[in-house]
PDB file of C-alpha atoms in Angstrom:
ATOM      1  CA  MET A   4      23.744 245.158  52.465  1.00 70.00           C
ATOM      2  CA  ASN A   5      26.336 248.343  52.735  1.00 80.00           C
ATOM      3  CA  LYS A   6      29.146 248.120  50.261  1.00 89.00           C
ATOM      4  CA  LEU A   7      30.831 251.070  51.770  1.00 95.00           C
ATOM      5  CA  GLU A   8      30.966 252.439  54.875  1.00 96.00           C
ATOM      6  CA  LEU A   9      32.668 256.016  56.359  1.00 97.00           C
ATOM      7  CA  LYS A  10      33.213 255.977  59.787  1.00 96.00           C
ATOM      8  CA  ASN A  11      33.766 259.083  61.507  1.00 97.00           C
ATOM      9  CA  ILE A  12      36.303 259.996  58.757  1.00 97.00           C
ATOM     10  CA  SER A  13      38.647 263.824  59.594  1.00 96.00           C
ATOM     11  CA  PHE A  14      41.138 265.301  57.107  1.00 95.00           C
ATOM     12  CA  SER A  15      43.550 268.388  57.349  1.00 93.00           C
ATOM     13  CA  PHE A  16      45.508 270.041  55.193  1.00 88.00           C
ATOM     14  CA  ALA A  17      48.051 272.058  56.768  1.00 82.00           C
ATOM     15  CA  GLY A  18      46.146 272.876  59.617  1.00 80.00           C
ATOM     16  CA  GLU A  19      42.775 273.051  57.957  1.00 86.00           C
ATOM     17  CA  ASN A  20      40.086 270.879  58.264  1.00 89.00           C
ATOM     18  CA  ALA A  21      39.004 269.666  54.328  1.00 93.00           C
ATOM     19  CA  VAL A  22      36.796 267.056  55.982  1.00 95.00           C
ATOM     20  CA  GLN A  23      35.458 266.523  59.591  1.00 94.00           C
ATOM     21  CA  ASN A  24      34.051 263.680  61.308  1.00 95.00           C
ATOM     22  CA  VAL A  25      31.725 262.395  58.035  1.00 96.00           C
ATOM     23  CA  SER A  26      30.177 259.526  58.212  1.00 97.00           C
ATOM     24  CA  LEU A  27      28.325 258.001  55.341  1.00 97.00           C
ATOM     25  CA  SER A  28      26.831 254.682  54.056  1.00 96.00           C
ATOM     26  CA  VAL A  29      26.761 253.351  50.433  1.00 96.00           C
ATOM     27  CA  GLU A  30      24.614 250.314  49.783  1.00 95.00           C
ATOM     28  CA  GLU A  31      25.345 248.022  47.262  1.00 94.00           C
ATOM     29  CA  GLY A  32      24.377 248.295  43.511  1.00 93.00           C
ATOM     30  CA  SER A  33      23.756 251.741  44.354  1.00 95.00           C
ATOM     31  CA  PHE A  34      24.651 255.399  42.876  1.00 96.00           C
ATOM     32  CA  THR A  35      25.157 257.736  45.695  1.00 97.00           C
ATOM     33  CA  THR A  36      26.695 261.474  44.793  1.00 97.00           C
ATOM     34  CA  LEU A  37      28.813 263.644  46.885  1.00 97.00           C
ATOM     35  CA  LEU A  38      27.229 267.005  46.275  1.00 97.00           C
ATOM     36  CA  GLY A  39      28.493 270.554  46.909  1.00 96.00           C
ATOM     37  CA  PRO A  40      30.857 273.589  45.770  1.00 95.00           C
ATOM     38  CA  SER A  41      34.146 273.697  45.098  1.00 91.00           C
ATOM     39  CA  GLY A  42      36.091 273.095  47.964  1.00 91.00           C
ATOM     40  CA  CYS A  43      33.603 271.389  50.438  1.00 94.00           C
ATOM     41  CA  GLY A  44      35.622 268.330  50.897  1.00 94.00           C
ATOM     42  CA  LYS A  45      33.907 265.857  48.415  1.00 95.00           C
ATOM     43  CA  THR A  46      37.181 265.082  46.095  1.00 94.00           C
ATOM     44  CA  THR A  47      39.510 265.008  49.282  1.00 95.00           C
ATOM     45  CA  LEU A  48      36.907 262.113  50.571  1.00 96.00           C
ATOM     46  CA  LEU A  49      37.086 260.523  46.945  1.00 95.00           C
ATOM     47  CA  ARG A  50      40.341 260.160  47.340  1.00 94.00           C
ATOM     48  CA  ILE A  51      40.363 258.931  51.032  1.00 96.00           C
ATOM     49  CA  ILE A  52      38.274 256.065  49.981  1.00 96.00           C
ATOM     50  CA  SER A  53      40.318 255.386  47.177  1.00 93.00           C
ATOM     51  CA  GLY A  54      43.357 255.197  49.456  1.00 93.00           C
ATOM     52  CA  PHE A  55      45.289 258.072  47.359  1.00 93.00           C
ATOM     53  CA  LEU A  56      44.805 259.821  51.185  1.00 94.00           C
ATOM     54  CA  GLU A  57      44.875 258.609  54.628  1.00 93.00           C
ATOM     55  CA  PRO A  58      42.436 259.851  57.011  1.00 94.00           C
ATOM     56  CA  ARG A  59      43.956 261.493  60.117  1.00 93.00           C
ATOM     57  CA  THR A  60      40.779 260.091  61.976  1.00 95.00           C
ATOM     58  CA  GLY A  61      38.284 257.640  61.317  1.00 95.00           C
ATOM     59  CA  GLN A  62      37.565 254.060  58.963  1.00 95.00           C
ATOM     60  CA  VAL A  63      36.955 253.551  55.596  1.00 96.00           C
ATOM     61  CA  LEU A  64      35.174 249.693  54.961  1.00 95.00           C
ATOM     62  CA  ILE A  65      34.460 248.009  51.646  1.00 94.00           C
ATOM     63  CA  ASP A  66      32.604 244.526  52.426  1.00 92.00           C
ATOM     64  CA  GLY A  67      32.941 245.294  56.061  1.00 92.00           C
ATOM     65  CA  THR A  68      36.922 245.430  56.185  1.00 92.00           C
ATOM     66  CA  ASN A  69      39.186 247.757  57.387  1.00 94.00           C
ATOM     67  CA  GLN A  70      41.060 249.558  54.391  1.00 93.00           C
ATOM     68  CA  ALA A  71      44.100 250.988  56.930  1.00 91.00           C
ATOM     69  CA  GLY A  72      47.148 250.179  55.468  1.00 88.00           C
ATOM     70  CA  ILE A  73      45.860 248.726  52.018  1.00 90.00           C
ATOM     71  CA  GLU A  74      47.113 250.434  48.908  1.00 87.00           C
ATOM     72  CA  VAL A  75      45.528 251.616  46.138  1.00 86.00           C
ATOM     73  CA  ASN A  76      45.758 248.859  43.589  1.00 79.00           C
ATOM     74  CA  GLU A  77      44.874 246.483  46.411  1.00 83.00           C
ATOM     75  CA  ARG A  78      41.897 247.675  47.555  1.00 85.00           C
ATOM     76  CA  LYS A  79      39.454 246.244  44.203  1.00 86.00           C
ATOM     77  CA  VAL A  80      38.523 250.281  43.515  1.00 91.00           C
ATOM     78  CA  GLY A  81      38.341 251.982  40.128  1.00 88.00           C
ATOM     79  CA  MET A  82      38.561 255.472  39.908  1.00 87.00           C
ATOM     80  CA  VAL A  83      37.441 257.455  36.721  1.00 87.00           C
ATOM     81  CA  PHE A  84      39.357 260.703  37.110  1.00 83.00           C
ATOM     82  CA  GLN A  85      37.792 264.485  36.339  1.00 77.00           C
ATOM     83  CA  ASP A  86      39.882 264.758  32.847  1.00 76.00           C
ATOM     84  CA  TYR A  87      40.031 260.856  32.346  1.00 75.00           C
ATOM     85  CA  ALA A  88      43.878 260.958  32.199  1.00 80.00           C
ATOM     86  CA  LEU A  89      43.500 258.667  29.109  1.00 87.00           C
ATOM     87  CA  PHE A  90      47.480 258.266  27.471  1.00 89.00           C
ATOM     88  CA  PRO A  91      47.365 260.135  24.175  1.00 91.00           C
ATOM     89  CA  HIS A  92      50.109 257.645  22.553  1.00 93.00           C
ATOM     90  CA  LEU A  93      48.201 254.685  23.624  1.00 91.00           C
ATOM     91  CA  SER A  94      44.784 252.833  21.546  1.00 92.00           C
ATOM     92  CA  VAL A  95      41.766 252.692  23.198  1.00 91.00           C
ATOM     93  CA  LYS A  96      42.518 249.136  24.022  1.00 91.00           C
ATOM     94  CA  GLN A  97      46.094 249.386  25.560  1.00 89.00           C
ATOM     95  CA  ASN A  98      44.412 252.643  27.409  1.00 91.00           C
ATOM     96  CA  ILE A  99      41.746 249.830  28.553  1.00 89.00           C
ATOM     97  CA  LEU A 100      44.606 247.271  29.206  1.00 88.00           C
ATOM     98  CA  TYR A 101      46.373 249.549  30.920  1.00 84.00           C
ATOM     99  CA  GLY A 102      45.259 248.648  34.730  1.00 74.00           C
ATOM    100  CA  LEU A 103      45.873 244.953  34.048  1.00 77.00           C
ATOM    101  CA  ASN A 104      49.494 245.585  33.084  1.00 74.00           C
ATOM    102  CA  ILE A 105      50.771 247.189  36.552  1.00 66.00           C
ATOM    103  CA  GLN A 106      48.458 245.007  38.767  1.00 63.00           C
ATOM    104  CA  LYS A 107      50.903 242.517  40.869  1.00 52.00           C
ATOM    105  CA  LYS A 108      48.880 239.303  40.007  1.00 58.00           C
ATOM    106  CA  LYS A 109      49.922 238.885  36.460  1.00 68.00           C
ATOM    107  CA  ILE A 110      46.519 237.911  34.232  1.00 71.00           C
ATOM    108  CA  PRO A 111      47.671 235.246  31.838  1.00 71.00           C
ATOM    109  CA  GLY A 112      47.057 236.201  28.108  1.00 71.00           C
ATOM    110  CA  GLU A 113      43.861 234.634  27.127  1.00 75.00           C
ATOM    111  CA  GLU A 114      42.379 235.814  30.339  1.00 79.00           C
ATOM    112  CA  ARG A 115      43.512 239.428  29.534  1.00 79.00           C
ATOM    113  CA  GLY A 116      41.764 239.096  26.027  1.00 80.00           C
ATOM    114  CA  ARG A 117      38.537 237.696  27.332  1.00 86.00           C
ATOM    115  CA  LEU A 118      38.163 240.615  29.802  1.00 85.00           C
ATOM    116  CA  MET A 119      39.362 243.218  26.933  1.00 84.00           C
ATOM    117  CA  VAL A 120      36.331 241.943  24.546  1.00 85.00           C
ATOM    118  CA  GLU A 121      33.615 241.674  27.464  1.00 86.00           C
ATOM    119  CA  THR A 122      34.230 244.965  29.080  1.00 87.00           C
ATOM    120  CA  ALA A 123      34.709 246.891  25.690  1.00 87.00           C
ATOM    121  CA  GLU A 124      31.322 245.076  24.441  1.00 85.00           C
ATOM    122  CA  SER A 125      29.501 245.862  27.529  1.00 82.00           C
ATOM    123  CA  LEU A 126      30.002 249.770  26.563  1.00 83.00           C
ATOM    124  CA  GLY A 127      29.905 249.986  22.822  1.00 85.00           C
ATOM    125  CA  LEU A 128      34.021 250.236  22.033  1.00 88.00           C
ATOM    126  CA  GLU A 129      34.475 247.053  20.290  1.00 88.00           C
ATOM    127  CA  ASP A 130      34.607 248.926  16.890  1.00 89.00           C
ATOM    128  CA  LEU A 131      36.961 251.730  18.642  1.00 90.00           C
ATOM    129  CA  LEU A 132      39.746 249.652  20.012  1.00 91.00           C
ATOM    130  CA  GLU A 133      42.318 250.419  17.477  1.00 92.00           C
ATOM    131  CA  ARG A 134      41.684 254.583  17.616  1.00 93.00           C
ATOM    132  CA  PHE A 135      43.499 257.007  19.483  1.00 93.00           C
ATOM    133  CA  PRO A 136      42.433 259.351  22.309  1.00 91.00           C
ATOM    134  CA  HIS A 137      42.514 262.476  20.264  1.00 91.00           C
ATOM    135  CA  GLU A 138      40.059 260.766  17.447  1.00 92.00           C
ATOM    136  CA  LEU A 139      37.152 260.031  19.971  1.00 90.00           C
ATOM    137  CA  SER A 140      34.298 262.058  21.428  1.00 85.00           C
ATOM    138  CA  GLY A 141      34.298 263.129  24.427  1.00 79.00           C
ATOM    139  CA  GLY A 142      31.290 260.546  25.080  1.00 79.00           C
ATOM    140  CA  GLN A 143      33.624 257.687  23.592  1.00 85.00           C
ATOM    141  CA  GLN A 144      36.525 259.022  25.585  1.00 86.00           C
ATOM    142  CA  GLN A 145      34.309 258.747  28.792  1.00 82.00           C
ATOM    143  CA  ARG A 146      33.465 255.317  28.213  1.00 85.00           C
ATOM    144  CA  VAL A 147      37.297 254.409  27.737  1.00 89.00           C
ATOM    145  CA  ALA A 148      38.132 255.577  31.186  1.00 87.00           C
ATOM    146  CA  LEU A 149      35.006 254.002  32.093  1.00 86.00           C
ATOM    147  CA  ALA A 150      36.136 250.436  30.399  1.00 88.00           C
ATOM    148  CA  ARG A 151      39.732 251.022  32.021  1.00 88.00           C
ATOM    149  CA  ALA A 152      38.186 251.147  35.857  1.00 87.00           C
ATOM    150  CA  LEU A 153      35.852 248.559  35.367  1.00 86.00           C
ATOM    151  CA  ILE A 154      37.906 246.114  33.747  1.00 86.00           C
ATOM    152  CA  LEU A 155      39.704 245.366  36.895  1.00 83.00           C
ATOM    153  CA  GLY A 156      36.356 243.860  38.351  1.00 84.00           C
ATOM    154  CA  PRO A 157      36.123 246.693  41.306  1.00 88.00           C
ATOM    155  CA  LYS A 158      33.731 246.223  43.733  1.00 89.00           C
ATOM    156  CA  LEU A 159      33.508 250.060  43.945  1.00 93.00           C
ATOM    157  CA  LEU A 160      33.453 252.808  41.290  1.00 92.00           C
ATOM    158  CA  LEU A 161      34.627 256.038  42.002  1.00 94.00           C
ATOM    159  CA  MET A 162      33.942 258.961  39.495  1.00 91.00           C
ATOM    160  CA  ASP A 163      34.825 262.604  39.917  1.00 91.00           C
ATOM    161  CA  GLU A 164      33.502 265.368  38.125  1.00 88.00           C
ATOM    162  CA  PRO A 165      33.858 263.190  34.903  1.00 83.00           C
ATOM    163  CA  LEU A 166      31.341 265.133  32.831  1.00 81.00           C
ATOM    164  CA  SER A 167      32.573 268.494  33.875  1.00 79.00           C
ATOM    165  CA  SER A 168      34.538 269.300  30.533  1.00 73.00           C
ATOM    166  CA  LEU A 169      31.855 268.461  28.329  1.00 75.00           C
ATOM    167  CA  ASP A 170      29.602 270.807  26.382  1.00 78.00           C
ATOM    168  CA  THR A 171      26.098 270.811  28.018  1.00 80.00           C
ATOM    169  CA  LYS A 172      24.310 268.795  25.210  1.00 81.00           C
ATOM    170  CA  LEU A 173      26.763 266.472  25.000  1.00 77.00           C
ATOM    171  CA  ARG A 174      26.983 266.211  28.913  1.00 81.00           C
ATOM    172  CA  MET A 175      23.370 265.127  28.933  1.00 85.00           C
ATOM    173  CA  LYS A 176      23.886 262.542  26.346  1.00 82.00           C
ATOM    174  CA  VAL A 177      26.860 261.230  28.227  1.00 80.00           C
ATOM    175  CA  ARG A 178      24.433 261.637  31.710  1.00 86.00           C
ATOM    176  CA  GLU A 179      22.043 259.476  29.865  1.00 86.00           C
ATOM    177  CA  GLU A 180      24.636 256.939  29.423  1.00 83.00           C
ATOM    178  CA  LEU A 181      26.238 256.530  32.264  1.00 85.00           C
ATOM    179  CA  LYS A 182      22.662 256.127  34.339  1.00 88.00           C
ATOM    180  CA  GLU A 183      21.935 252.853  31.784  1.00 87.00           C
ATOM    181  CA  ILE A 184      25.461 251.224  32.204  1.00 85.00           C
ATOM    182  CA  GLN A 185      25.096 251.872  35.625  1.00 89.00           C
ATOM    183  CA  ASN A 186      21.889 250.354  35.822  1.00 88.00           C
ATOM    184  CA  ARG A 187      23.044 247.610  33.718  1.00 87.00           C
ATOM    185  CA  LEU A 188      26.338 246.615  35.519  1.00 84.00           C
ATOM    186  CA  LYS A 189      24.515 246.901  38.819  1.00 90.00           C
ATOM    187  CA  ILE A 190      28.285 248.631  40.290  1.00 91.00           C
ATOM    188  CA  THR A 191      28.379 250.118  43.620  1.00 94.00           C
ATOM    189  CA  THR A 192      29.171 253.753  42.351  1.00 95.00           C
ATOM    190  CA  VAL A 193      30.499 256.694  44.281  1.00 96.00           C
ATOM    191  CA  TYR A 194      30.251 259.898  42.118  1.00 95.00           C
ATOM    192  CA  VAL A 195      31.460 263.727  42.838  1.00 95.00           C
ATOM    193  CA  THR A 196      30.032 266.629  41.552  1.00 94.00           C
ATOM    194  CA  HIS A 197      29.143 270.492  41.674  1.00 93.00           C
ATOM    195  CA  ASP A 198      26.052 270.598  39.704  1.00 93.00           C
ATOM    196  CA  GLN A 199      22.521 269.572  40.946  1.00 94.00           C
ATOM    197  CA  ASP A 200      21.223 268.184  37.595  1.00 92.00           C
ATOM    198  CA  GLU A 201      23.593 265.478  37.513  1.00 93.00           C
ATOM    199  CA  ALA A 202      23.143 264.431  41.019  1.00 95.00           C
ATOM    200  CA  LEU A 203      19.129 264.506  40.947  1.00 95.00           C
ATOM    201  CA  SER A 204      19.260 262.757  37.595  1.00 94.00           C
ATOM    202  CA  LEU A 205      21.440 259.925  38.154  1.00 94.00           C
ATOM    203  CA  SER A 206      21.457 259.289  41.946  1.00 96.00           C
ATOM    204  CA  THR A 207      19.933 256.814  43.935  1.00 96.00           C
ATOM    205  CA  LYS A 208      21.154 258.462  47.237  1.00 97.00           C
ATOM    206  CA  ILE A 209      22.410 262.325  47.597  1.00 97.00           C
ATOM    207  CA  ALA A 210      24.865 263.546  50.460  1.00 97.00           C
ATOM    208  CA  VAL A 211      24.997 267.342  49.957  1.00 98.00           C
ATOM    209  CA  MET A 212      28.509 268.860  51.382  1.00 97.00           C
ATOM    210  CA  ASN A 213      29.659 272.016  52.365  1.00 96.00           C
ATOM    211  CA  LYS A 214      32.831 272.914  54.622  1.00 95.00           C
ATOM    212  CA  GLY A 215      34.027 269.558  54.769  1.00 95.00           C
ATOM    213  CA  GLU A 216      30.485 268.139  56.577  1.00 96.00           C
ATOM    214  CA  ILE A 217      27.517 265.897  55.481  1.00 97.00           C
ATOM    215  CA  LEU A 218      24.592 268.428  55.769  1.00 97.00           C
ATOM    216  CA  GLN A 219      22.047 266.087  54.775  1.00 97.00           C
ATOM    217  CA  GLU A 220      21.598 262.569  52.837  1.00 97.00           C
ATOM    218  CA  GLY A 221      18.728 261.131  51.081  1.00 96.00           C
ATOM    219  CA  SER A 222      16.899 260.511  48.071  1.00 96.00           C
ATOM    220  CA  PRO A 223      16.928 263.101  45.016  1.00 96.00           C
ATOM    221  CA  ARG A 224      13.441 263.613  45.720  1.00 96.00           C
ATOM    222  CA  THR A 225      13.655 263.795  49.638  1.00 96.00           C
ATOM    223  CA  ILE A 226      16.827 266.330  49.465  1.00 96.00           C
ATOM    224  CA  TYR A 227      15.004 268.158  46.499  1.00 96.00           C
ATOM    225  CA  PHE A 228      11.678 268.683  48.287  1.00 95.00           C
ATOM    226  CA  GLU A 229      12.428 268.545  52.100  1.00 95.00           C
ATOM    227  CA  PRO A 230      16.253 269.730  52.478  1.00 96.00           C
ATOM    228  CA  LYS A 231      17.194 270.205  56.221  1.00 94.00           C
ATOM    229  CA  ASN A 232      18.396 273.730  55.726  1.00 94.00           C
ATOM    230  CA  GLU A 233      18.615 276.973  53.631  1.00 95.00           C
ATOM    231  CA  PHE A 234      22.369 276.259  52.018  1.00 96.00           C
ATOM    232  CA  VAL A 235      21.223 272.579  51.168  1.00 96.00           C
ATOM    233  CA  ALA A 236      17.771 274.327  50.006  1.00 96.00           C
ATOM    234  CA  ASP A 237      19.304 277.050  47.928  1.00 95.00           C
ATOM    235  CA  PHE A 238      22.263 274.810  46.399  1.00 95.00           C
ATOM    236  CA  LEU A 239      20.064 272.174  44.621  1.00 94.00           C
ATOM    237  CA  GLY A 240      18.180 275.140  42.927  1.00 92.00           C
ATOM    238  CA  LYS A 241      16.838 278.206  42.777  1.00 94.00           C
ATOM    239  CA  THR A 242      14.508 278.865  45.619  1.00 95.00           C
ATOM    240  CA  ASN A 243      12.565 281.625  47.259  1.00 96.00           C
ATOM    241  CA  PHE A 244      12.563 281.408  51.276  1.00 95.00           C
ATOM    242  CA  ILE A 245       9.711 283.634  52.964  1.00 91.00           C
ATOM    243  CA  LYS A 246       9.533 283.868  56.855  1.00 86.00           C
ATOM    244  CA  LYS A 247       6.073 283.437  58.340  1.00 78.00           C
ATOM    245  CA  GLY A 248       6.600 284.273  62.352  1.00 79.00           C
ATOM    246  CA  GLU A 249       8.991 282.178  63.981  1.00 83.00           C
ATOM    247  CA  LYS A 250       9.370 279.847  60.520  1.00 86.00           C
ATOM    248  CA  THR A 251      10.861 279.884  57.940  1.00 91.00           C
ATOM    249  CA  LEU A 252       9.334 278.494  54.605  1.00 92.00           C
ATOM    250  CA  MET A 253      10.673 277.625  51.227  1.00 94.00           C
ATOM    251  CA  ILE A 254       8.572 277.588  48.063  1.00 95.00           C
ATOM    252  CA  ARG A 255      10.249 276.891  44.899  1.00 96.00           C
ATOM    253  CA  PRO A 256       9.333 279.091  41.857  1.00 96.00           C
ATOM    254  CA  GLU A 257       8.243 276.124  39.568  1.00 94.00           C
ATOM    255  CA  TRP A 258       5.648 275.407  42.953  1.00 93.00           C
ATOM    256  CA  PHE A 259       3.400 278.768  41.852  1.00 91.00           C
ATOM    257  CA  GLY A 260       0.617 279.263  40.149  1.00 79.00           C
ATOM    258  CA  SER A 261      -1.122 282.665  39.312  1.00 66.00           C
ATOM    259  CA  VAL A 262      -4.531 283.689  39.835  1.00 56.00           C
ATOM    260  CA  GLU A 263      -5.360 282.745  35.996  1.00 50.00           C
ATOM    261  CA  ARG A 264      -4.404 279.426  36.467  1.00 43.00           C
ATOM    262  CA  THR A 265      -5.619 278.128  39.560  1.00 41.00           C
ATOM    263  CA  GLN A 266      -8.928 276.103  38.423  1.00 42.00           C
ATOM    264  CA  PRO A 267      -6.567 272.989  38.045  1.00 40.00           C
ATOM    265  CA  TRP A 268      -4.969 273.274  41.344  1.00 38.00           C
ATOM    266  CA  GLN A 269      -7.533 274.282  43.720  1.00 40.00           C
ATOM    267  CA  GLY A 270      -7.088 271.117  45.786  1.00 36.00           C
ATOM    268  CA  ALA A 271      -3.464 272.296  46.171  1.00 37.00           C
ATOM    269  CA  ILE A 272      -4.717 275.608  47.269  1.00 40.00           C
ATOM    270  CA  ALA A 273      -6.609 274.462  50.338  1.00 40.00           C
ATOM    271  CA  LYS A 274      -3.869 272.478  51.873  1.00 53.00           C
ATOM    272  CA  PRO A 275      -2.400 274.890  54.906  1.00 54.00           C
ATOM    273  CA  ASP A 276       0.954 275.027  53.716  1.00 62.00           C
ATOM    274  CA  ALA A 277      -0.446 277.022  50.551  1.00 74.00           C
ATOM    275  CA  VAL A 278       0.959 280.637  50.658  1.00 85.00           C
ATOM    276  CA  THR A 279      -1.100 283.651  48.802  1.00 88.00           C
ATOM    277  CA  LEU A 280       1.256 286.948  47.229  1.00 90.00           C
ATOM    278  CA  SER A 281      -0.126 289.494  45.250  1.00 90.00           C
ATOM    279  CA  GLY A 282       2.136 291.755  43.647  1.00 91.00           C
ATOM    280  CA  LYS A 283       3.521 293.474  40.160  1.00 94.00           C
ATOM    281  CA  ILE A 284       5.763 291.596  37.695  1.00 95.00           C
ATOM    282  CA  ALA A 285       8.711 293.492  37.637  1.00 96.00           C
ATOM    283  CA  ALA A 286      10.866 291.533  35.072  1.00 96.00           C
ATOM    284  CA  GLN A 287      10.507 288.149  32.963  1.00 95.00           C
ATOM    285  CA  GLU A 288      13.412 285.968  31.802  1.00 96.00           C
ATOM    286  CA  PHE A 289      12.787 283.772  28.581  1.00 95.00           C
ATOM    287  CA  LEU A 290      14.039 280.089  29.512  1.00 94.00           C
ATOM    288  CA  GLY A 291      12.592 277.995  26.672  1.00 93.00           C
ATOM    289  CA  ALA A 292       9.916 275.671  27.503  1.00 93.00           C
ATOM    290  CA  LYS A 293       9.693 278.171  31.308  1.00 94.00           C
ATOM    291  CA  THR A 294       9.462 281.650  31.834  1.00 95.00           C
ATOM    292  CA  ARG A 295      10.927 282.987  34.846  1.00 95.00           C
ATOM    293  CA  PHE A 296       8.751 286.076  36.283  1.00 95.00           C
ATOM    294  CA  SER A 297      10.327 288.519  39.953  1.00 96.00           C
ATOM    295  CA  VAL A 298       6.951 289.622  41.723  1.00 95.00           C
ATOM    296  CA  ASP A 299       7.591 292.613  43.801  1.00 96.00           C
ATOM    297  CA  THR A 300       5.259 291.499  46.793  1.00 93.00           C
ATOM    298  CA  GLU A 301       4.839 292.389  50.444  1.00 90.00           C
ATOM    299  CA  LEU A 302       7.584 290.205  51.251  1.00 90.00           C
ATOM    300  CA  GLY A 303       9.791 291.414  48.557  1.00 91.00           C
ATOM    301  CA  LEU A 304      10.812 289.748  44.990  1.00 95.00           C
ATOM    302  CA  ILE A 305       9.679 286.355  44.604  1.00 95.00           C
ATOM    303  CA  THR A 306      10.840 284.299  41.976  1.00 96.00           C
ATOM    304  CA  ALA A 307       7.793 282.601  40.144  1.00 95.00           C
ATOM    305  CA  ASP A 308       8.356 279.941  36.605  1.00 95.00           C
ATOM    306  CA  PHE A 309       5.531 279.114  34.941  1.00 93.00           C
ATOM    307  CA  ASP A 310       5.004 277.372  31.372  1.00 92.00           C
ATOM    308  CA  THR A 311       5.920 279.705  28.183  1.00 93.00           C
ATOM    309  CA  ILE A 312       3.203 279.070  26.324  1.00 92.00           C
ATOM    310  CA  GLU A 313       0.396 279.556  28.990  1.00 87.00           C
ATOM    311  CA  SER A 314       2.291 282.760  30.265  1.00 89.00           C
ATOM    312  CA  GLU A 315       2.461 284.461  26.740  1.00 88.00           C
ATOM    313  CA  SER A 316       0.376 287.567  27.977  1.00 89.00           C
ATOM    314  CA  MET A 317       2.153 287.956  31.340  1.00 90.00           C
ATOM    315  CA  ARG A 318       4.310 291.005  31.204  1.00 91.00           C
ATOM    316  CA  PRO A 319       6.671 293.365  33.511  1.00 94.00           C
ATOM    317  CA  GLY A 320       3.754 295.913  34.965  1.00 93.00           C
ATOM    318  CA  ASP A 321       1.107 293.696  35.815  1.00 92.00           C
ATOM    319  CA  ASP A 322      -0.990 292.969  38.798  1.00 91.00           C
ATOM    320  CA  ILE A 323      -0.701 289.176  39.698  1.00 91.00           C
ATOM    321  CA  THR A 324      -1.667 287.026  42.608  1.00 91.00           C
ATOM    322  CA  LEU A 325       0.787 283.968  42.948  1.00 91.00           C
ATOM    323  CA  VAL A 326      -0.626 281.027  44.792  1.00 90.00           C
ATOM    324  CA  SER A 327       2.095 278.279  45.937  1.00 90.00           C
ATOM    325  CA  ARG A 328       0.644 274.405  45.199  1.00 85.00           C
ATOM    326  CA  LYS A 329       3.224 273.651  48.078  1.00 87.00           C
ATOM    327  CA  SER A 330       5.904 274.838  51.033  1.00 90.00           C
ATOM    328  CA  TRP A 331       8.136 273.368  52.620  1.00 92.00           C
ATOM    329  CA  LYS A 332       9.506 274.219  56.541  1.00 91.00           C
ATOM    330  CA  LEU A 333      12.798 274.678  57.553  1.00 90.00           C
ATOM    331  CA  ASN A 334      14.543 273.487  60.399  1.00 70.00           C
TER     332      ASN A 334
END
């Protein structure tokens, strides 16, 4: 069942198309990510869903109901902003309760207290209620912002790049927490990011956007392994594009093996979509668990990733034959 449907949504800023004829279905309980570069229209689309912007054309349906004319605070949509938008002079408890305070329909004090306790406990905030935002870690602030959205009992949770201000290690930790919370609460979520790793690890569905349009939507695996075009392929991670007659093949760096390592992959090498290239190692880049090699071949520079320990003896200047385990033909 679809919790959210966007039908032919368009929106313009000062005569420039920000969103162009976008249609998207979001299933109940799913985690759908709008992924794309800055300025592609993903945040504009999120603001249209929430009601902060009215589309020029098209419909936003939540549970089958057209949201045209329905105010932001009446849409039963929770929003987590990029900077969390916590009030520095309010405690964690007061920040969480803020949404209830501004609702038109007042909730009795006893019910407010119950909602407060349940929401705080569900996000592990029960021991932090009297603290202020400056006394919290980035991950804790993110959970407070999430609690403030969830206490309203939204049908839909919208998140606008909520991890972008965190350092790499904390971002990975909070990402894991967010995935666990969403899986546990089963709340339908629409998430905006330009970070490919976030999209791949969190989502049940990804919609890749560029220039106001959705170029492809599908599961993370489908988007990664079977992109429709070069833009989608390249945006999801480092990619080699190889022209083979009229065809363009995509081979990701980790899909290659060298001749010294082909024995375990003989079945894959025999596949018709395998590609074999000979060349010389031009450069290498240490990336921790893997090492990235630039190989000068007859088709130009090709990027290949190998396990760092297994490739320890490989050096620039060495001759090498690359054999792909897989390739994908782009449309």
